[in-house]
PDB file of C-alpha atoms in Angstrom:
ATOM      1  CA  MET A   8      50.811  60.031  15.143  1.00 33.00           C
ATOM      2  CA  SER A   9      53.482  59.750  17.795  1.00 31.00           C
ATOM      3  CA  PHE A  10      51.091  58.022  20.236  1.00 32.00           C
ATOM      4  CA  SER A  11      49.861  55.618  17.534  1.00 33.00           C
ATOM      5  CA  SER A  12      53.425  54.661  16.601  1.00 32.00           C
ATOM      6  CA  ARG A  13      54.320  53.928  20.227  1.00 35.00           C
ATOM      7  CA  ALA A  14      51.124  51.934  20.724  1.00 36.00           C
ATOM      8  CA  SER A  15      51.825  49.873  17.602  1.00 38.00           C
ATOM      9  CA  SER A  16      55.405  49.191  18.667  1.00 38.00           C
ATOM     10  CA  LEU A  17      54.243  48.151  22.147  1.00 43.00           C
ATOM     11  CA  THR A  18      51.630  45.812  20.662  1.00 40.00           C
ATOM     12  CA  ILE A  19      54.230  44.182  18.408  1.00 45.00           C
ATOM     13  CA  MET A  20      56.625  43.754  21.347  1.00 45.00           C
ATOM     14  CA  LEU A  21      53.911  42.189  23.507  1.00 49.00           C
ATOM     15  CA  ALA A  22      52.860  39.865  20.679  1.00 48.00           C
ATOM     16  CA  ALA A  23      56.474  38.777  20.123  1.00 49.00           C
ATOM     17  CA  THR A  24      56.914  38.135  23.870  1.00 47.00           C
ATOM     18  CA  MET A  25      53.690  36.095  23.988  1.00 49.00           C
ATOM     19  CA  MET A  26      54.691  34.025  20.945  1.00 54.00           C
ATOM     20  CA  SER A  27      58.107  33.352  22.470  1.00 49.00           C
ATOM     21  CA  THR A  28      56.448  32.180  25.713  1.00 51.00           C
ATOM     22  CA  VAL A  29      53.970  30.005  23.819  1.00 52.00           C
ATOM     23  CA  GLN A  30      56.728  28.430  21.699  1.00 54.00           C
ATOM     24  CA  ALA A  31      58.749  27.635  24.809  1.00 54.00           C
ATOM     25  CA  ASP A  32      55.675  26.006  26.368  1.00 61.00           C
ATOM     26  CA  MET A  33      55.029  23.998  23.179  1.00 59.00           C
ATOM     27  CA  THR A  34      58.615  22.721  23.244  1.00 59.00           C
ATOM     28  CA  ARG A  35      58.016  21.343  26.740  1.00 63.00           C
ATOM     29  CA  LYS A  36      54.786  19.676  25.534  1.00 65.00           C
ATOM     30  CA  ASN A  37      56.561  17.922  22.651  1.00 74.00           C
ATOM     31  CA  PRO A  38      59.488  16.148  24.317  1.00 67.00           C
ATOM     32  CA  GLY A  39      61.828  14.258  22.023  1.00 84.00           C
ATOM     33  CA  ILE A  40      60.972  16.333  18.949  1.00 92.00           C
ATOM     34  CA  ASN A  41      63.559  18.796  17.623  1.00 94.00           C
ATOM     35  CA  PRO A  42      62.786  22.102  19.416  1.00 93.00           C
ATOM     36  CA  ASP A  43      63.350  24.210  16.278  1.00 95.00           C
ATOM     37  CA  ILE A  44      60.769  22.105  14.412  1.00 95.00           C
ATOM     38  CA  VAL A  45      58.344  22.565  17.312  1.00 94.00           C
ATOM     39  CA  LYS A  46      58.843  26.327  17.219  1.00 93.00           C
ATOM     40  CA  ALA A  47      58.405  26.436  13.439  1.00 93.00           C
ATOM     41  CA  SER A  48      55.172  24.452  13.860  1.00 94.00           C
ATOM     42  CA  ASN A  49      53.692  26.890  16.390  1.00 96.00           C
ATOM     43  CA  GLN A  50      53.286  30.278  14.808  1.00 94.00           C
ATOM     44  CA  LEU A  51      51.031  32.921  13.339  1.00 96.00           C
ATOM     45  CA  ALA A  52      51.949  34.335   9.938  1.00 95.00           C
ATOM     46  CA  VAL A  53      50.723  37.059   7.602  1.00 97.00           C
ATOM     47  CA  GLY A  54      51.808  37.244   3.982  1.00 97.00           C
ATOM     48  CA  ALA A  55      51.098  39.183   0.816  1.00 97.00           C
ATOM     49  CA  GLY A  56      51.762  38.477  -2.835  1.00 97.00           C
ATOM     50  CA  MET A  57      50.181  38.024  -6.245  1.00 97.00           C
ATOM     51  CA  LEU A  58      47.789  35.297  -7.410  1.00 97.00           C
ATOM     52  CA  GLU A  59      48.279  34.190 -11.008  1.00 96.00           C
ATOM     53  CA  GLN A  60      44.872  33.493 -12.547  1.00 95.00           C
ATOM     54  CA  ASP A  61      44.492  31.222 -15.582  1.00 95.00           C
ATOM     55  CA  TYR A  62      40.827  30.283 -15.981  1.00 95.00           C
ATOM     56  CA  ARG A  63      39.269  28.805 -19.130  1.00 95.00           C
ATOM     57  CA  GLU A  64      35.832  27.503 -20.164  1.00 93.00           C
ATOM     58  CA  PHE A  65      36.022  24.931 -22.944  1.00 93.00           C
ATOM     59  CA  ASN A  66      33.676  24.531 -25.898  1.00 94.00           C
ATOM     60  CA  ASP A  67      33.727  20.703 -26.026  1.00 91.00           C
ATOM     61  CA  GLY A  68      31.765  20.817 -29.302  1.00 89.00           C
ATOM     62  CA  LEU A  69      28.778  22.701 -27.874  1.00 88.00           C
ATOM     63  CA  VAL A  70      29.079  25.460 -30.489  1.00 91.00           C
ATOM     64  CA  PRO A  71      30.895  24.086 -33.579  1.00 91.00           C
ATOM     65  CA  SER A  72      31.363  27.557 -35.061  1.00 90.00           C
ATOM     66  CA  LEU A  73      33.433  28.762 -32.073  1.00 93.00           C
ATOM     67  CA  PRO A  74      37.004  27.866 -31.045  1.00 93.00           C
ATOM     68  CA  ALA A  75      37.927  25.344 -28.345  1.00 95.00           C
ATOM     69  CA  ILE A  76      38.022  27.985 -25.571  1.00 95.00           C
ATOM     70  CA  LEU A  77      34.754  29.884 -25.121  1.00 94.00           C
ATOM     71  CA  ASP A  78      36.101  32.396 -22.615  1.00 95.00           C
ATOM     72  CA  SER A  79      39.097  32.931 -20.374  1.00 96.00           C
ATOM     73  CA  GLU A  80      40.391  35.005 -17.466  1.00 96.00           C
ATOM     74  CA  SER A  81      44.061  35.815 -17.083  1.00 97.00           C
ATOM     75  CA  GLY A  82      46.179  38.169 -15.028  1.00 97.00           C
ATOM     76  CA  ARG A  83      47.588  38.775 -11.553  1.00 97.00           C
ATOM     77  CA  ILE A  84      45.600  39.950  -8.550  1.00 98.00           C
ATOM     78  CA  THR A  85      46.662  40.954  -5.046  1.00 98.00           C
ATOM     79  CA  SER A  86      46.536  38.178  -2.456  1.00 98.00           C
ATOM     80  CA  LEU A  87      46.746  38.230   1.363  1.00 98.00           C
ATOM     81  CA  ARG A  88      47.309  35.160   3.550  1.00 97.00           C
ATOM     82  CA  PHE A  89      46.665  34.652   7.251  1.00 97.00           C
ATOM     83  CA  SER A  90      48.022  31.389   8.628  1.00 97.00           C
ATOM     84  CA  TYR A  91      48.176  29.548  11.949  1.00 97.00           C
ATOM     85  CA  THR A  92      50.046  26.330  12.702  1.00 96.00           C
ATOM     86  CA  GLY A  93      50.162  24.508  16.019  1.00 96.00           C
ATOM     87  CA  MET A  94      51.662  21.266  17.321  1.00 94.00           C
ATOM     88  CA  ILE A  95      50.704  20.089  20.804  1.00 89.00           C
ATOM     89  CA  ARG A  96      51.715  16.610  21.984  1.00 87.00           C
ATOM     90  CA  GLN A  97      52.208  15.574  18.355  1.00 92.00           C
ATOM     91  CA  LEU A  98      48.751  16.759  17.235  1.00 96.00           C
ATOM     92  CA  TYR A  99      49.330  19.078  14.267  1.00 97.00           C
ATOM     93  CA  VAL A 100      46.844  21.731  13.153  1.00 97.00           C
ATOM     94  CA  GLN A 101      47.139  24.224  10.285  1.00 97.00           C
ATOM     95  CA  ALA A 102      44.585  26.842   9.205  1.00 98.00           C
ATOM     96  CA  ASN A 103      44.964  29.208   6.231  1.00 97.00           C
ATOM     97  CA  LEU A 104      42.764  32.050   5.067  1.00 98.00           C
ATOM     98  CA  ASN A 105      43.571  33.552   1.658  1.00 97.00           C
ATOM     99  CA  TYR A 106      41.845  36.642   0.300  1.00 98.00           C
ATOM    100  CA  SER A 107      42.524  37.799  -3.259  1.00 98.00           C
ATOM    101  CA  THR A 108      41.090  40.756  -5.150  1.00 98.00           C
ATOM    102  CA  GLY A 109      41.745  42.630  -8.378  1.00 98.00           C
ATOM    103  CA  ASP A 110      40.986  42.868 -12.079  1.00 97.00           C
ATOM    104  CA  THR A 111      41.835  40.337 -14.789  1.00 97.00           C
ATOM    105  CA  ASP A 112      41.444  40.310 -18.580  1.00 98.00           C
ATOM    106  CA  TYR A 113      38.330  38.615 -19.982  1.00 97.00           C
ATOM    107  CA  VAL A 114      38.266  37.247 -23.541  1.00 97.00           C
ATOM    108  CA  GLY A 115      35.004  35.676 -24.693  1.00 95.00           C
ATOM    109  CA  TYR A 116      31.730  36.217 -26.509  1.00 94.00           C
ATOM    110  CA  LEU A 117      28.357  37.916 -26.155  1.00 93.00           C
ATOM    111  CA  GLN A 118      25.425  35.605 -26.901  1.00 90.00           C
ATOM    112  CA  SER A 119      22.194  36.960 -28.387  1.00 90.00           C
ATOM    113  CA  SER A 120      18.785  35.639 -27.358  1.00 85.00           C
ATOM    114  CA  GLY A 121      17.937  34.723 -30.972  1.00 78.00           C
ATOM    115  CA  PRO A 122      16.665  33.182 -32.993  1.00 86.00           C
ATOM    116  CA  PRO A 123      19.061  32.833 -34.569  1.00 89.00           C
ATOM    117  CA  VAL A 124      21.582  32.806 -31.725  1.00 91.00           C
ATOM    118  CA  THR A 125      24.699  34.795 -32.597  1.00 92.00           C
ATOM    119  CA  TYR A 126      28.062  35.087 -30.836  1.00 93.00           C
ATOM    120  CA  THR A 127      29.994  38.363 -30.887  1.00 94.00           C
ATOM    121  CA  PRO A 128      33.625  38.548 -29.649  1.00 95.00           C
ATOM    122  CA  PHE A 129      33.756  40.469 -26.365  1.00 95.00           C
ATOM    123  CA  ASN A 130      36.890  41.609 -24.513  1.00 96.00           C
ATOM    124  CA  THR A 131      36.633  43.376 -21.156  1.00 97.00           C
ATOM    125  CA  THR A 132      37.878  43.218 -17.569  1.00 97.00           C
ATOM    126  CA  THR A 133      36.599  41.185 -14.627  1.00 97.00           C
ATOM    127  CA  ASP A 134      36.512  42.247 -10.979  1.00 98.00           C
ATOM    128  CA  ASN A 135      37.491  39.277  -8.773  1.00 98.00           C
ATOM    129  CA  GLN A 136      36.904  38.537  -5.092  1.00 98.00           C
ATOM    130  CA  ILE A 137      38.323  35.184  -3.948  1.00 98.00           C
ATOM    131  CA  VAL A 138      38.203  33.648  -0.452  1.00 98.00           C
ATOM    132  CA  ASP A 139      40.042  30.356   0.087  1.00 97.00           C
ATOM    133  CA  VAL A 140      39.904  28.611   3.501  1.00 98.00           C
ATOM    134  CA  LEU A 141      41.932  25.518   4.403  1.00 97.00           C
ATOM    135  CA  VAL A 142      42.245  23.418   7.575  1.00 98.00           C
ATOM    136  CA  ARG A 143      44.657  20.511   8.052  1.00 98.00           C
ATOM    137  CA  VAL A 144      44.835  18.106  10.998  1.00 98.00           C
ATOM    138  CA  GLY A 145      47.651  15.579  11.353  1.00 98.00           C
ATOM    139  CA  TYR A 146      49.905  13.634  13.692  1.00 97.00           C
ATOM    140  CA  ALA A 147      53.643  14.256  14.041  1.00 96.00           C
ATOM    141  CA  PHE A 148      56.025  11.287  14.033  1.00 95.00           C
ATOM    142  CA  ARG A 149      59.651  11.698  15.081  1.00 95.00           C
ATOM    143  CA  ALA A 150      61.751  10.158  12.292  1.00 95.00           C
ATOM    144  CA  GLY A 151      65.141  11.113  13.686  1.00 93.00           C
ATOM    145  CA  ALA A 152      66.870  13.799  15.703  1.00 93.00           C
ATOM    146  CA  SER A 153      66.225  16.392  13.007  1.00 96.00           C
ATOM    147  CA  VAL A 154      63.236  15.031  11.042  1.00 97.00           C
ATOM    148  CA  VAL A 155      59.484  14.950  11.685  1.00 97.00           C
ATOM    149  CA  LEU A 156      56.885  13.345   9.398  1.00 98.00           C
ATOM    150  CA  ILE A 157      53.252  14.529   9.511  1.00 98.00           C
ATOM    151  CA  PRO A 158      50.459  12.708   7.638  1.00 98.00           C
ATOM    152  CA  TYR A 159      47.328  14.861   7.573  1.00 98.00           C
ATOM    153  CA  GLY A 160      43.768  15.229   6.395  1.00 98.00           C
ATOM    154  CA  GLU A 161      42.652  18.440   4.709  1.00 98.00           C
ATOM    155  CA  VAL A 162      39.269  20.121   4.240  1.00 98.00           C
ATOM    156  CA  GLY A 163      38.526  23.540   2.810  1.00 98.00           C
ATOM    157  CA  ASN A 164      36.296  25.674   0.670  1.00 97.00           C
ATOM    158  CA  TYR A 165      36.788  28.078  -2.198  1.00 97.00           C
ATOM    159  CA  MET A 166      34.552  31.031  -3.080  1.00 98.00           C
ATOM    160  CA  TRP A 167      35.025  33.185  -6.178  1.00 98.00           C
ATOM    161  CA  GLN A 168      32.827  36.136  -7.100  1.00 98.00           C
ATOM    162  CA  ARG A 169      33.378  36.935 -10.774  1.00 97.00           C
ATOM    163  CA  ASP A 170      31.966  40.275 -11.939  1.00 97.00           C
ATOM    164  CA  VAL A 171      32.477  40.249 -15.725  1.00 96.00           C
ATOM    165  CA  GLY A 172      32.379  43.636 -17.480  1.00 95.00           C
ATOM    166  CA  PRO A 173      31.144  45.649 -14.462  1.00 95.00           C
ATOM    167  CA  SER A 174      31.546  48.945 -16.328  1.00 92.00           C
ATOM    168  CA  THR A 175      29.647  47.783 -19.460  1.00 94.00           C
ATOM    169  CA  PRO A 176      25.919  47.309 -20.183  1.00 93.00           C
ATOM    170  CA  TYR A 177      26.605  43.568 -20.498  1.00 92.00           C
ATOM    171  CA  GLY A 178      27.979  43.093 -16.967  1.00 94.00           C
ATOM    172  CA  ILE A 179      27.122  39.879 -15.153  1.00 94.00           C
ATOM    173  CA  THR A 180      28.067  38.487 -11.728  1.00 97.00           C
ATOM    174  CA  GLU A 181      28.778  34.785 -11.182  1.00 96.00           C
ATOM    175  CA  ASP A 182      29.462  33.171  -7.793  1.00 98.00           C
ATOM    176  CA  TYR A 183      31.502  29.966  -7.803  1.00 97.00           C
ATOM    177  CA  PHE A 184      31.832  27.667  -4.787  1.00 98.00           C
ATOM    178  CA  HIS A 185      33.318  24.292  -3.990  1.00 98.00           C
ATOM    179  CA  MET A 186      34.525  22.255  -1.031  1.00 98.00           C
ATOM    180  CA  ASN A 187      37.722  20.219  -1.158  1.00 97.00           C
ATOM    181  CA  LEU A 188      38.925  17.157   0.746  1.00 98.00           C
ATOM    182  CA  SER A 189      42.329  15.474   0.558  1.00 98.00           C
ATOM    183  CA  LEU A 190      44.987  13.408   2.309  1.00 98.00           C
ATOM    184  CA  GLY A 191      48.655  14.345   2.357  1.00 98.00           C
ATOM    185  CA  ALA A 192      51.920  14.343   4.245  1.00 98.00           C
ATOM    186  CA  LYS A 193      54.757  16.719   4.987  1.00 97.00           C
ATOM    187  CA  ALA A 194      58.304  16.368   6.252  1.00 98.00           C
ATOM    188  CA  LEU A 195      60.099  18.956   8.393  1.00 98.00           C
ATOM    189  CA  TYR A 196      63.900  18.885   8.553  1.00 98.00           C
ATOM    190  CA  SER A 197      66.201  20.995  10.709  1.00 97.00           C
ATOM    191  CA  PRO A 198      69.840  20.509   9.611  1.00 97.00           C
ATOM    192  CA  ILE A 199      71.205  23.251  11.892  1.00 96.00           C
ATOM    193  CA  ASP A 200      69.928  25.403  14.745  1.00 94.00           C
ATOM    194  CA  ARG A 201      67.155  27.886  13.873  1.00 94.00           C
ATOM    195  CA  LEU A 202      66.716  26.567  10.325  1.00 97.00           C
ATOM    196  CA  VAL A 203      63.775  24.339   9.278  1.00 97.00           C
ATOM    197  CA  PHE A 204      62.904  23.082   5.793  1.00 98.00           C
ATOM    198  CA  GLU A 205      59.425  21.836   4.936  1.00 97.00           C
ATOM    199  CA  LEU A 206      58.274  19.716   1.996  1.00 97.00           C
ATOM    200  CA  GLY A 207      54.907  18.066   1.431  1.00 97.00           C
ATOM    201  CA  GLY A 208      52.082  17.206  -0.901  1.00 97.00           C
ATOM    202  CA  GLY A 209      48.583  15.804  -1.066  1.00 98.00           C
ATOM    203  CA  TYR A 210      45.884  14.394  -3.324  1.00 98.00           C
ATOM    204  CA  GLY A 211      42.135  14.926  -3.102  1.00 98.00           C
ATOM    205  CA  THR A 212      38.971  16.042  -4.820  1.00 98.00           C
ATOM    206  CA  THR A 213      36.562  18.943  -4.961  1.00 98.00           C
ATOM    207  CA  PHE A 214      32.865  18.405  -4.167  1.00 97.00           C
ATOM    208  CA  LEU A 215      29.619  20.386  -3.799  1.00 97.00           C
ATOM    209  CA  SER A 216      30.758  22.486  -6.760  1.00 97.00           C
ATOM    210  CA  THR A 217      28.208  25.114  -7.824  1.00 97.00           C
ATOM    211  CA  MET A 218      27.832  28.359  -9.762  1.00 97.00           C
ATOM    212  CA  THR A 219      25.131  30.925  -8.956  1.00 97.00           C
ATOM    213  CA  VAL A 220      24.053  33.541 -11.516  1.00 96.00           C
ATOM    214  CA  ASP A 221      20.862  35.628 -11.680  1.00 92.00           C
ATOM    215  CA  GLY A 222      19.502  33.757  -8.654  1.00 92.00           C
ATOM    216  CA  TYR A 223      19.891  30.303 -10.243  1.00 95.00           C
ATOM    217  CA  ASP A 224      22.217  27.577  -8.946  1.00 96.00           C
ATOM    218  CA  TYR A 225      24.041  25.285 -11.370  1.00 96.00           C
ATOM    219  CA  GLU A 226      25.839  22.116 -10.314  1.00 96.00           C
ATOM    220  CA  LEU A 227      29.393  21.827 -11.618  1.00 94.00           C
ATOM    221  CA  GLY A 228      31.510  18.725 -11.990  1.00 92.00           C
ATOM    222  CA  ASP A 229      33.932  17.697  -9.256  1.00 95.00           C
ATOM    223  CA  LYS A 230      37.635  17.418 -10.009  1.00 95.00           C
ATOM    224  CA  PRO A 231      40.640  15.652  -8.439  1.00 98.00           C
ATOM    225  CA  TYR A 232      43.527  17.920  -7.477  1.00 96.00           C
ATOM    226  CA  MET A 233      47.084  17.739  -6.205  1.00 97.00           C
ATOM    227  CA  SER A 234      48.947  20.096  -3.907  1.00 94.00           C
ATOM    228  CA  ALA A 235      52.646  20.520  -3.206  1.00 93.00           C
TER     229      ALA A 235
END
């Protein structure tokens, strides 16, 4: 245990020294841009938190005897984020990997094979595995001594494995997938030394949206989205 602790501490110290050296080198490669903004734009980050899930499938008149929402998922699941940002000679790159896992509450119906087809209320839990990957590429414009503007393009994909009722005889696994593409911009502002604020947003659309269940692929509709 003692050796492992020392090894971990040494690794962290070496990583911090390397990042400091890299940030200093990036500052030299971005002359004229606020050095604190350059440093904030060249980093590796790891984060943890909770993902709030609010998923609903709508009836849209398909089954007149049922309410507007056929089934829903709600709850919080654990989420980890790994992020890299880099800015070299005004070329800006950002890559995020999010992994979320945990159980949420399912409220829906069981459907019989019929005839006649019947719908029985069914409440259970769902086991979720979500992987969300995002890459942004942009160009940094100096807008003043303390401000940088970065328009960017964004591409990513989203994968969600939804295991509904895994501990019941009615369990079913659905795999959802879509790509996303958008354009956006962000502003970075450093009012004082060692402090950088960031604000941005984008607009785009999903595409190649599919759901796979029992070996069958179903095409899903694409949807515009906004980010901030």
